[in-house]
PDB file of C-alpha atoms in Angstrom:
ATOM      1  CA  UNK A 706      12.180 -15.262  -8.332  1.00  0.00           C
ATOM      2  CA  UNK A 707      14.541 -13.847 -11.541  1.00  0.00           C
ATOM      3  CA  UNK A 708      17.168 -15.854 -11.669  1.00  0.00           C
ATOM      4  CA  UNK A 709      20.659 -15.557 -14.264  1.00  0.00           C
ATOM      5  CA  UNK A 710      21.400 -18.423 -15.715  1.00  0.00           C
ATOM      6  CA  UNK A 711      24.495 -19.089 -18.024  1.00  0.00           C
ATOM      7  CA  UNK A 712      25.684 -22.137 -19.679  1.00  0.00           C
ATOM      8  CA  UNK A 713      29.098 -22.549 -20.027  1.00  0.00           C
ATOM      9  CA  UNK A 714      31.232 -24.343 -22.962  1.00  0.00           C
ATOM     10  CA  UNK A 715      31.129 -27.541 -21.189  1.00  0.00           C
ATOM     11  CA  UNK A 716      27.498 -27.182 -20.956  1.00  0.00           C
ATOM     12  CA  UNK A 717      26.995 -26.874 -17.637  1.00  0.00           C
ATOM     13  CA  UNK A 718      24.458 -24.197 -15.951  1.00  0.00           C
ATOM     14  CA  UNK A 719      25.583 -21.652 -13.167  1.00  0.00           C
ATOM     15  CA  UNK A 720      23.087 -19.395 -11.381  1.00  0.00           C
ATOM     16  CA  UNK A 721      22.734 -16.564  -8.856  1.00  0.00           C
ATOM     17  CA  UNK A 722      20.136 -14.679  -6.849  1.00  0.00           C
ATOM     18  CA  UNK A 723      18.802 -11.896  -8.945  1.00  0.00           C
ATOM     19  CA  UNK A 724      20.020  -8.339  -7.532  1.00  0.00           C
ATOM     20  CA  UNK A 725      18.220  -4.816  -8.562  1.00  0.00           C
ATOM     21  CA  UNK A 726      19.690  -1.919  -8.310  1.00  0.00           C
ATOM     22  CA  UNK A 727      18.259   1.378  -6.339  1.00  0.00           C
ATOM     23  CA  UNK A 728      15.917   3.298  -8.218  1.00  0.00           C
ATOM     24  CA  UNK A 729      16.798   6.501 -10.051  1.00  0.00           C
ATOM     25  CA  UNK A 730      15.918   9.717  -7.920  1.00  0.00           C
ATOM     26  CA  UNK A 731      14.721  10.985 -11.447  1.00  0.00           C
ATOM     27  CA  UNK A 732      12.087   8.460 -11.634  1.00  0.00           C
ATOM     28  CA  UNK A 733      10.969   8.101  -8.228  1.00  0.00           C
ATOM     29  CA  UNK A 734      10.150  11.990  -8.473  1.00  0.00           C
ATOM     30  CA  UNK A 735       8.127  11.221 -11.660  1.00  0.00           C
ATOM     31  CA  UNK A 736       5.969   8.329  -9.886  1.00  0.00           C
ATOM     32  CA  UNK A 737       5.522  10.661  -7.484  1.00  0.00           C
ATOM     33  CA  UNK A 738       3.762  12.954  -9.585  1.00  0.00           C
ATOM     34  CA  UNK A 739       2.010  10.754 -11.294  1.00  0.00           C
ATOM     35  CA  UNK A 740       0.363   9.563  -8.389  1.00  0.00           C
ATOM     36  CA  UNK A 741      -0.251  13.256  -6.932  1.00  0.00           C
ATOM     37  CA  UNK A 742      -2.111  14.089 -10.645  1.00  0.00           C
ATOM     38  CA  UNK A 743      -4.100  11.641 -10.899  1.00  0.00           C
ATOM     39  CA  UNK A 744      -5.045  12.024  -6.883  1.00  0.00           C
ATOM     40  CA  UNK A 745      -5.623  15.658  -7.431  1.00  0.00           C
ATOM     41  CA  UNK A 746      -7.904  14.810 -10.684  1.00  0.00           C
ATOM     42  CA  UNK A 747      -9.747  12.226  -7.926  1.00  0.00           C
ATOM     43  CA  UNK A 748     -10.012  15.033  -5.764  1.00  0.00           C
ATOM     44  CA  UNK A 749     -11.444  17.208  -8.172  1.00  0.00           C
ATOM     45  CA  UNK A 750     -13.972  15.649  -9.380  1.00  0.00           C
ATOM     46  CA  UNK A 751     -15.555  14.501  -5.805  1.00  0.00           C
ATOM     47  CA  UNK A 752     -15.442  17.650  -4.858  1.00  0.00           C
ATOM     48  CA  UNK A 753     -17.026  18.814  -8.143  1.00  0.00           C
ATOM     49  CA  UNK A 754     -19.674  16.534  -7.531  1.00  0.00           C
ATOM     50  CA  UNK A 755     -20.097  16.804  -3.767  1.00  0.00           C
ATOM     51  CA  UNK A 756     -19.762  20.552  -2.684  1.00  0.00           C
ATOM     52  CA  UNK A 757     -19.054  22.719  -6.177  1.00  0.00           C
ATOM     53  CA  UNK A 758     -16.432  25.757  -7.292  1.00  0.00           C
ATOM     54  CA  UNK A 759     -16.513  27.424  -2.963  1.00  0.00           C
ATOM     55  CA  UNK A 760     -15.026  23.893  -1.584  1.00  0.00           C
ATOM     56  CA  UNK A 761     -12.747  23.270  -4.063  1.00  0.00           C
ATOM     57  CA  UNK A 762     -11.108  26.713  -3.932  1.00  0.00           C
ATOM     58  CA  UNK A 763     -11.101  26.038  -0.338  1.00  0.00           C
ATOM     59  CA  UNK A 764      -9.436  22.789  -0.037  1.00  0.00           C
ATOM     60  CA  UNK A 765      -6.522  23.930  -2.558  1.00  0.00           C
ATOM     61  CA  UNK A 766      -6.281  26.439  -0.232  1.00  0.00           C
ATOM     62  CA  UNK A 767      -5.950  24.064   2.596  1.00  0.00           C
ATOM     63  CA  UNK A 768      -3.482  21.486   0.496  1.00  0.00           C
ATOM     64  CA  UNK A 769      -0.948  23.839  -0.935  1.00  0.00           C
ATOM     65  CA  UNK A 770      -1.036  26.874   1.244  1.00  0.00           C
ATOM     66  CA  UNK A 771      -2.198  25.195   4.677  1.00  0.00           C
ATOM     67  CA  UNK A 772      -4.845  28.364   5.236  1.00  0.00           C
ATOM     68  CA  UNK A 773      -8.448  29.676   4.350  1.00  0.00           C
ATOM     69  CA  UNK A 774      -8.989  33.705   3.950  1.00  0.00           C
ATOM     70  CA  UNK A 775     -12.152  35.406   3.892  1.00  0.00           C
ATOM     71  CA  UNK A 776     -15.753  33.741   5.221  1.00  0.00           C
ATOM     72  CA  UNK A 777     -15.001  30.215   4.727  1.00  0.00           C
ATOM     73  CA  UNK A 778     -11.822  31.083   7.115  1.00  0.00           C
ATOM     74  CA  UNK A 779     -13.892  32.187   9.452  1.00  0.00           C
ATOM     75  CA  UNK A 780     -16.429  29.666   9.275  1.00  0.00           C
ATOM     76  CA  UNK A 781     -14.270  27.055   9.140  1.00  0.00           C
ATOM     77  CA  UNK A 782     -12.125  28.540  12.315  1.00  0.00           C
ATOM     78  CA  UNK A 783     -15.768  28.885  14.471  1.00  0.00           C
ATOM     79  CA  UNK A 784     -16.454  24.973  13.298  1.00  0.00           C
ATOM     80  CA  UNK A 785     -12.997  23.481  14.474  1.00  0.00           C
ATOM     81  CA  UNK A 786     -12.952  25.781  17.780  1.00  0.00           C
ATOM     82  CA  UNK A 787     -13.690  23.926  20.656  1.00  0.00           C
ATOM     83  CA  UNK A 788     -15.467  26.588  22.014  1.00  0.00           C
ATOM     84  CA  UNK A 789     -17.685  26.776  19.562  1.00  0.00           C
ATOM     85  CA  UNK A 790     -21.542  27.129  20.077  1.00  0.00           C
ATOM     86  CA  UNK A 791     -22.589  23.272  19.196  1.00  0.00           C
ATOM     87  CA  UNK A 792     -23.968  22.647  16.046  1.00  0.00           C
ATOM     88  CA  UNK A 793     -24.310  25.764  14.852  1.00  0.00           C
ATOM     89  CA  UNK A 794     -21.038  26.653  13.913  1.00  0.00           C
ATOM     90  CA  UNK A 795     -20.298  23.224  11.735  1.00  0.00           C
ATOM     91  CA  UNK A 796     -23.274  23.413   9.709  1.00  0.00           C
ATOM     92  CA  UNK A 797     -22.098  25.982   6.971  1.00  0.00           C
ATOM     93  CA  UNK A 798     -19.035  23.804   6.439  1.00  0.00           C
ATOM     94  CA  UNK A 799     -19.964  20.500   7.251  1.00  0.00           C
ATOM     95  CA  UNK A 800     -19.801  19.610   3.622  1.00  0.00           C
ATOM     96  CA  UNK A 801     -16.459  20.987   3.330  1.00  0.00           C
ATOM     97  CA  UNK A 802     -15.055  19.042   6.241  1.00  0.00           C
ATOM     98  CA  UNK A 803     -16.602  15.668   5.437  1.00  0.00           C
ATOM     99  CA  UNK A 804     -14.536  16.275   1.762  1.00  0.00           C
ATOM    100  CA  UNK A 805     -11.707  16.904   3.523  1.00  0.00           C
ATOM    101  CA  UNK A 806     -11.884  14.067   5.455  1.00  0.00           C
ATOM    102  CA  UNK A 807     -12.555  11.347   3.244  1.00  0.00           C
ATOM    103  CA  UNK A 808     -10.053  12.674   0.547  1.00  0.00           C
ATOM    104  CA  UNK A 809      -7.522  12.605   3.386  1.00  0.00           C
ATOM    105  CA  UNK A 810      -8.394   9.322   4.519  1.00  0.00           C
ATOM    106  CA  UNK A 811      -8.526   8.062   1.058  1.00  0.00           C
ATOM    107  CA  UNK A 812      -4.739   9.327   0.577  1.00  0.00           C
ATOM    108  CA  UNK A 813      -3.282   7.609   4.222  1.00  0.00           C
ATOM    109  CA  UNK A 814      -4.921   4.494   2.618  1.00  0.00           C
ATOM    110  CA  UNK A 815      -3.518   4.469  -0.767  1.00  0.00           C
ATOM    111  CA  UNK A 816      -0.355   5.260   0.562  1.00  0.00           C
ATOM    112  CA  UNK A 817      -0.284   2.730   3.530  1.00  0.00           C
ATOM    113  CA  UNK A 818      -2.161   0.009   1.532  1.00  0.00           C
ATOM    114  CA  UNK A 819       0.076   0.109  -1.652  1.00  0.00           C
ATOM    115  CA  UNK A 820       3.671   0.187   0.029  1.00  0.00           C
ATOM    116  CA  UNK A 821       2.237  -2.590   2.920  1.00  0.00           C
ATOM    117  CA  UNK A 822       1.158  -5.387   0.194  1.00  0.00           C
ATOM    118  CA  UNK A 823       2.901  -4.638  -3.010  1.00  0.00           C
ATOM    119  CA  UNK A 824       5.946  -2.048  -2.465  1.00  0.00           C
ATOM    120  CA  UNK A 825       4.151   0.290  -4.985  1.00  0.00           C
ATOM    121  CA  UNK A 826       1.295   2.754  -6.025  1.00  0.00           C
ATOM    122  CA  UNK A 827       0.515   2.971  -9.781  1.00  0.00           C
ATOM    123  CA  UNK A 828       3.067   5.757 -10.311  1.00  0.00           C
ATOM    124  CA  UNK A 829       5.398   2.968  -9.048  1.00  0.00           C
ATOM    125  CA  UNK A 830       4.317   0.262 -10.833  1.00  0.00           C
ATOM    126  CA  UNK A 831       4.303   1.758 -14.649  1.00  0.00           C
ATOM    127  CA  UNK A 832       7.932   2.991 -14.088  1.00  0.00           C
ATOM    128  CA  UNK A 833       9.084  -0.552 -12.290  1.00  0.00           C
ATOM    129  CA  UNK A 834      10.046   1.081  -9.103  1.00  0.00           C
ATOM    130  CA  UNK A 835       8.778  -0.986  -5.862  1.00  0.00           C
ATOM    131  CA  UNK A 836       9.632  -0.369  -2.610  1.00  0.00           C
ATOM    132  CA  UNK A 837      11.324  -3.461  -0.479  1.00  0.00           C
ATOM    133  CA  UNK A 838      13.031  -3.939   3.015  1.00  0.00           C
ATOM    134  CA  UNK A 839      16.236  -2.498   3.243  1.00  0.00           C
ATOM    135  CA  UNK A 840      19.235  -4.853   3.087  1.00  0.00           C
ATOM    136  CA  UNK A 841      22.120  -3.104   3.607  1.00  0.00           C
ATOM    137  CA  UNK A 842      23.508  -3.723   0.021  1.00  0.00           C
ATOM    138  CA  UNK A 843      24.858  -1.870  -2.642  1.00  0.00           C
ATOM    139  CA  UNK A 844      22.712  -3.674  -4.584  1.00  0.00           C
ATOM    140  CA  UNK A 845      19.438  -4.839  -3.354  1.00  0.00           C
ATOM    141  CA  UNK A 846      19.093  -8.653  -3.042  1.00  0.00           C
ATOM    142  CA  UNK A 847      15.931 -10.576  -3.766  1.00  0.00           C
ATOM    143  CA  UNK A 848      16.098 -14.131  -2.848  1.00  0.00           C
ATOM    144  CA  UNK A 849      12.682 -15.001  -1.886  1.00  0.00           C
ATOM    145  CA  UNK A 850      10.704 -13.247  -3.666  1.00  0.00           C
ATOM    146  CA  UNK A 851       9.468  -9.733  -4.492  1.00  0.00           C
ATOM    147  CA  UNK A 852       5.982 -10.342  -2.161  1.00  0.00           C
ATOM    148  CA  UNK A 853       8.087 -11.326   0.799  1.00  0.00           C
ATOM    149  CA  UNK A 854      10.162  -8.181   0.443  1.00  0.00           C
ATOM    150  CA  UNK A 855       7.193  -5.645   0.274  1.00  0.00           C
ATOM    151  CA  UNK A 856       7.803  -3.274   3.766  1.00  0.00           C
ATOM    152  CA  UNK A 857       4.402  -4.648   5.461  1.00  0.00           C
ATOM    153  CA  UNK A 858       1.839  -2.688   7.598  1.00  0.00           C
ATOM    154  CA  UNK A 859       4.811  -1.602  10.222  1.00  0.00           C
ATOM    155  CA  UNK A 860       6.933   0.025   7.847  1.00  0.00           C
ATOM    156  CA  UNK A 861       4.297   1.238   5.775  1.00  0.00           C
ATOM    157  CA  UNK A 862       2.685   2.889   8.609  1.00  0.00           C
ATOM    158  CA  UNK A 863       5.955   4.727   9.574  1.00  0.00           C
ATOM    159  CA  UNK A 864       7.491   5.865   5.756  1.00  0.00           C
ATOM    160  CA  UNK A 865       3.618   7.421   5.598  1.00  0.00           C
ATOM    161  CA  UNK A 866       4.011   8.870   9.063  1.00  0.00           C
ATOM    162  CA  UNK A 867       7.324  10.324   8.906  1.00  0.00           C
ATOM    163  CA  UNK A 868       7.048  12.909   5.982  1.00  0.00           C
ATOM    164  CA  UNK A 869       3.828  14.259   7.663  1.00  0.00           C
ATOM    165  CA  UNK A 870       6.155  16.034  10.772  1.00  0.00           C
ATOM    166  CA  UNK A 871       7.714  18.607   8.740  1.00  0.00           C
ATOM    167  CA  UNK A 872       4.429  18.977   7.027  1.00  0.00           C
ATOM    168  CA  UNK A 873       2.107  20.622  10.342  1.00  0.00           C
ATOM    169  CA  UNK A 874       4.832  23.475   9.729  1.00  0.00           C
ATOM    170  CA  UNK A 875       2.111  26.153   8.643  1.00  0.00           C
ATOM    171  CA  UNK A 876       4.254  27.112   5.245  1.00  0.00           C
ATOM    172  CA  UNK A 877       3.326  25.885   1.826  1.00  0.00           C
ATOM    173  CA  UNK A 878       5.386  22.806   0.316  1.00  0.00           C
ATOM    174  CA  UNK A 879       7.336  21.631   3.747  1.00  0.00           C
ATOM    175  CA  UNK A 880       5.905  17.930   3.276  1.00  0.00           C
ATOM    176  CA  UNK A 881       8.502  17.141   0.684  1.00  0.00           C
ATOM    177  CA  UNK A 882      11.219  18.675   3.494  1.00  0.00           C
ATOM    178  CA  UNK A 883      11.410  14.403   4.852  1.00  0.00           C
ATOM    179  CA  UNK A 884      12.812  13.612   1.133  1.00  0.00           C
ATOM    180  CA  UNK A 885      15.861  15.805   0.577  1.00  0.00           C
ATOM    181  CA  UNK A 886      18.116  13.880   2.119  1.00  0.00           C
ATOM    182  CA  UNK A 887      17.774  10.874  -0.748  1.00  0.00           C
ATOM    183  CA  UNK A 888      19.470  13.517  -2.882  1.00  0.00           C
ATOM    184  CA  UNK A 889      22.777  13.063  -0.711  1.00  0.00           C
ATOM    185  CA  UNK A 890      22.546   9.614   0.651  1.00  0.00           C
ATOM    186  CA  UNK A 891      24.489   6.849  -0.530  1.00  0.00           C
ATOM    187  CA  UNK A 892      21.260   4.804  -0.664  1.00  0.00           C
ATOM    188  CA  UNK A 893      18.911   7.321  -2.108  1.00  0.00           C
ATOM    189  CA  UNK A 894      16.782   7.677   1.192  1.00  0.00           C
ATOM    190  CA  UNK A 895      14.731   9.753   2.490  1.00  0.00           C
ATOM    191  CA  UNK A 896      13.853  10.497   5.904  1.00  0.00           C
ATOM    192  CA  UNK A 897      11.124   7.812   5.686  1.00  0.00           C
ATOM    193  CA  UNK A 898      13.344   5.264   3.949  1.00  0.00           C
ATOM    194  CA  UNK A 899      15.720   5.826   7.255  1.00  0.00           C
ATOM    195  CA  UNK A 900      12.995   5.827   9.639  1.00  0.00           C
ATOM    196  CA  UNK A 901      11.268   2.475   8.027  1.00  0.00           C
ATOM    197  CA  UNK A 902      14.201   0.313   6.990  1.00  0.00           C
ATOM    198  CA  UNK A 903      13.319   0.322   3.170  1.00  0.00           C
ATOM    199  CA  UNK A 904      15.566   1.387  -0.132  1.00  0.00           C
ATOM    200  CA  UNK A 905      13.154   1.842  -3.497  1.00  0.00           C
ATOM    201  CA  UNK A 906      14.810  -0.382  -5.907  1.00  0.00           C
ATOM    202  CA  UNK A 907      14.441  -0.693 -10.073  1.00  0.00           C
ATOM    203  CA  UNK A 908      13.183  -3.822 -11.553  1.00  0.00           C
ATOM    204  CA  UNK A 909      14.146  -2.976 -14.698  1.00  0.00           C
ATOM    205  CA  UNK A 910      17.746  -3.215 -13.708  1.00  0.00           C
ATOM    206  CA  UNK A 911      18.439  -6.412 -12.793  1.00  0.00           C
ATOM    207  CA  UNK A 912      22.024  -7.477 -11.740  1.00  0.00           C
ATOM    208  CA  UNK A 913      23.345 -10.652 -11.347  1.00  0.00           C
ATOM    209  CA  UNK A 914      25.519 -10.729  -8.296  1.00  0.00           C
ATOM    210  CA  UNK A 915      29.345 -10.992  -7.901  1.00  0.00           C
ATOM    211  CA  UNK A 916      30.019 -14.214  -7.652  1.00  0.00           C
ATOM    212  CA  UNK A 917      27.422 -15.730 -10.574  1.00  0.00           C
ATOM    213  CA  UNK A 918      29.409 -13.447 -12.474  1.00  0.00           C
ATOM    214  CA  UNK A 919      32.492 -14.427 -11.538  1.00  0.00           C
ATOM    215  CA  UNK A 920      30.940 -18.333 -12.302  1.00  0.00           C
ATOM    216  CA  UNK A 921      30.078 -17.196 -15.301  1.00  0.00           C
ATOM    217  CA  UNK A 922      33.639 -15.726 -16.420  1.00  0.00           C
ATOM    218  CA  UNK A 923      35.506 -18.924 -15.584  1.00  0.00           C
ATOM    219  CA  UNK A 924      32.992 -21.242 -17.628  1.00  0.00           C
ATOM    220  CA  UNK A 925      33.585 -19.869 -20.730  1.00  0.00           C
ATOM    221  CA  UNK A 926      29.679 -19.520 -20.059  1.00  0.00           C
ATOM    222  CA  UNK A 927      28.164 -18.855 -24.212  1.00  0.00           C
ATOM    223  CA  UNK A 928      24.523 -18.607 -23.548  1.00  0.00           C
ATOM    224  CA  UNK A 929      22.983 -16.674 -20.943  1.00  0.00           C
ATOM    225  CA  UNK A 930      19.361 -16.145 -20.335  1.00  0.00           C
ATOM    226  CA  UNK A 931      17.139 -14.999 -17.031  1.00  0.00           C
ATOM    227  CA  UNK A 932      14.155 -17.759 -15.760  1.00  0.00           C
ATOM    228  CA  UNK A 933      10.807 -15.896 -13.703  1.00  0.00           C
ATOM    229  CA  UNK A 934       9.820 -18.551 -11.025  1.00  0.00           C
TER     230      UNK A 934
END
């Protein structure tokens, strides 16, 4: 736990519970994309390696525009039918549906994984953004430590889930419909913030609360320095 710590004239110590404040909307966007490259450079090269230059022009066409044209449409409409003729219509695109699958699998588990048990992806992490249980707070209050405060599988499961509504709409882009309203909330959230009870919050900006600060005005306080227990 960061804890301020500031000795006064008299030599005596007064302390607080650290406090962060919520994360910049600016950086959260850039973690984003960092973890969306380096997923897509993943995603690339497994499908590279697995099914060549026909699957990956058809799973960008499945990611960003949510449709396949031409024969791999077709044979990819005859292998998800229900009415189709057994086995026969998955076989030409059996390798492309087994891709999709585990990349999308892959993704719900990075996602769900990193927010349940750490608060953070790497994008997160190398811009000291995690996300933590939603206080209530202007600024976000740590007190037992940043583990404790990590959303869990619950809340994980639900700030993964939510986003993915306004995604089935068949248009290109809606996924990121769930996060405009961070850019008018008071506590930068997003529809899956809302839905899961979580804030994002900034490690690097740690705050010391209102009343160690007030402590530390009336001691004369000289010295001040933050502990990491």
């Amino acid at each position: 736990m960061l804890t301020l710590w500031a000795r006064g004239a008299d030599g005596e110590q007064v302390s607080g519970n650290t406090r962060y404040e919520l994360a910049p909307l600016g950086r959260r966007g850039l973690a984003w994309l960092i973890d969306m490259t380096l997923g897509g450079l993943v995603a690339v090269t497994v499908i590279k390696v697995a099914g060549g230059e026909r699957d990956l022009g058809a799973v960008w066409d499945l990611v960003v525009f949510k449709s396949v044209n031409g024969q791999v449409g077709q044979q990819l409409s005859a292998a998800t039918n229900p009415g189709a003729a057994g086995l026969a219509a998955i076989r030409p695109v059996a390798g492309l549906l087994g891709i999709v699958t585990g990349l999308f699998v892959a993704a719900v588990a990075y996602r769900v994984v990193t927010n349940a048990k750490w608060g953070a992806g790497f994008g997160k992490t190398i811009l000291g953004l995690q996300v933590v249980v939603d206080r209530g707070e202007p600024e976000q209050r740590v007190t037992d430590g940043r583990v404790s405060q990590v959303p869990g599988w619950a809340k994980a499961w639900k700030r993964w889930a939510v986003p993915q509504v306004s995604s089935l709409i068949p248009l290109p882009m809606t996924g990121l419909l769930g996060y405009l309203p961070a850019l008018r909330d008071p506590r930068r959230r997003g529809l899956h913030d809302l839905a899961a009870g979580t804030v994002v919050i900034d490690l690097r900006a740690v705050v010391a609360p209102r009343a160690s600060r007030d402590a530390v005005a009336g001691s004369g306080a000289q010295d001040f320095y933050l502990t990491l227990r």
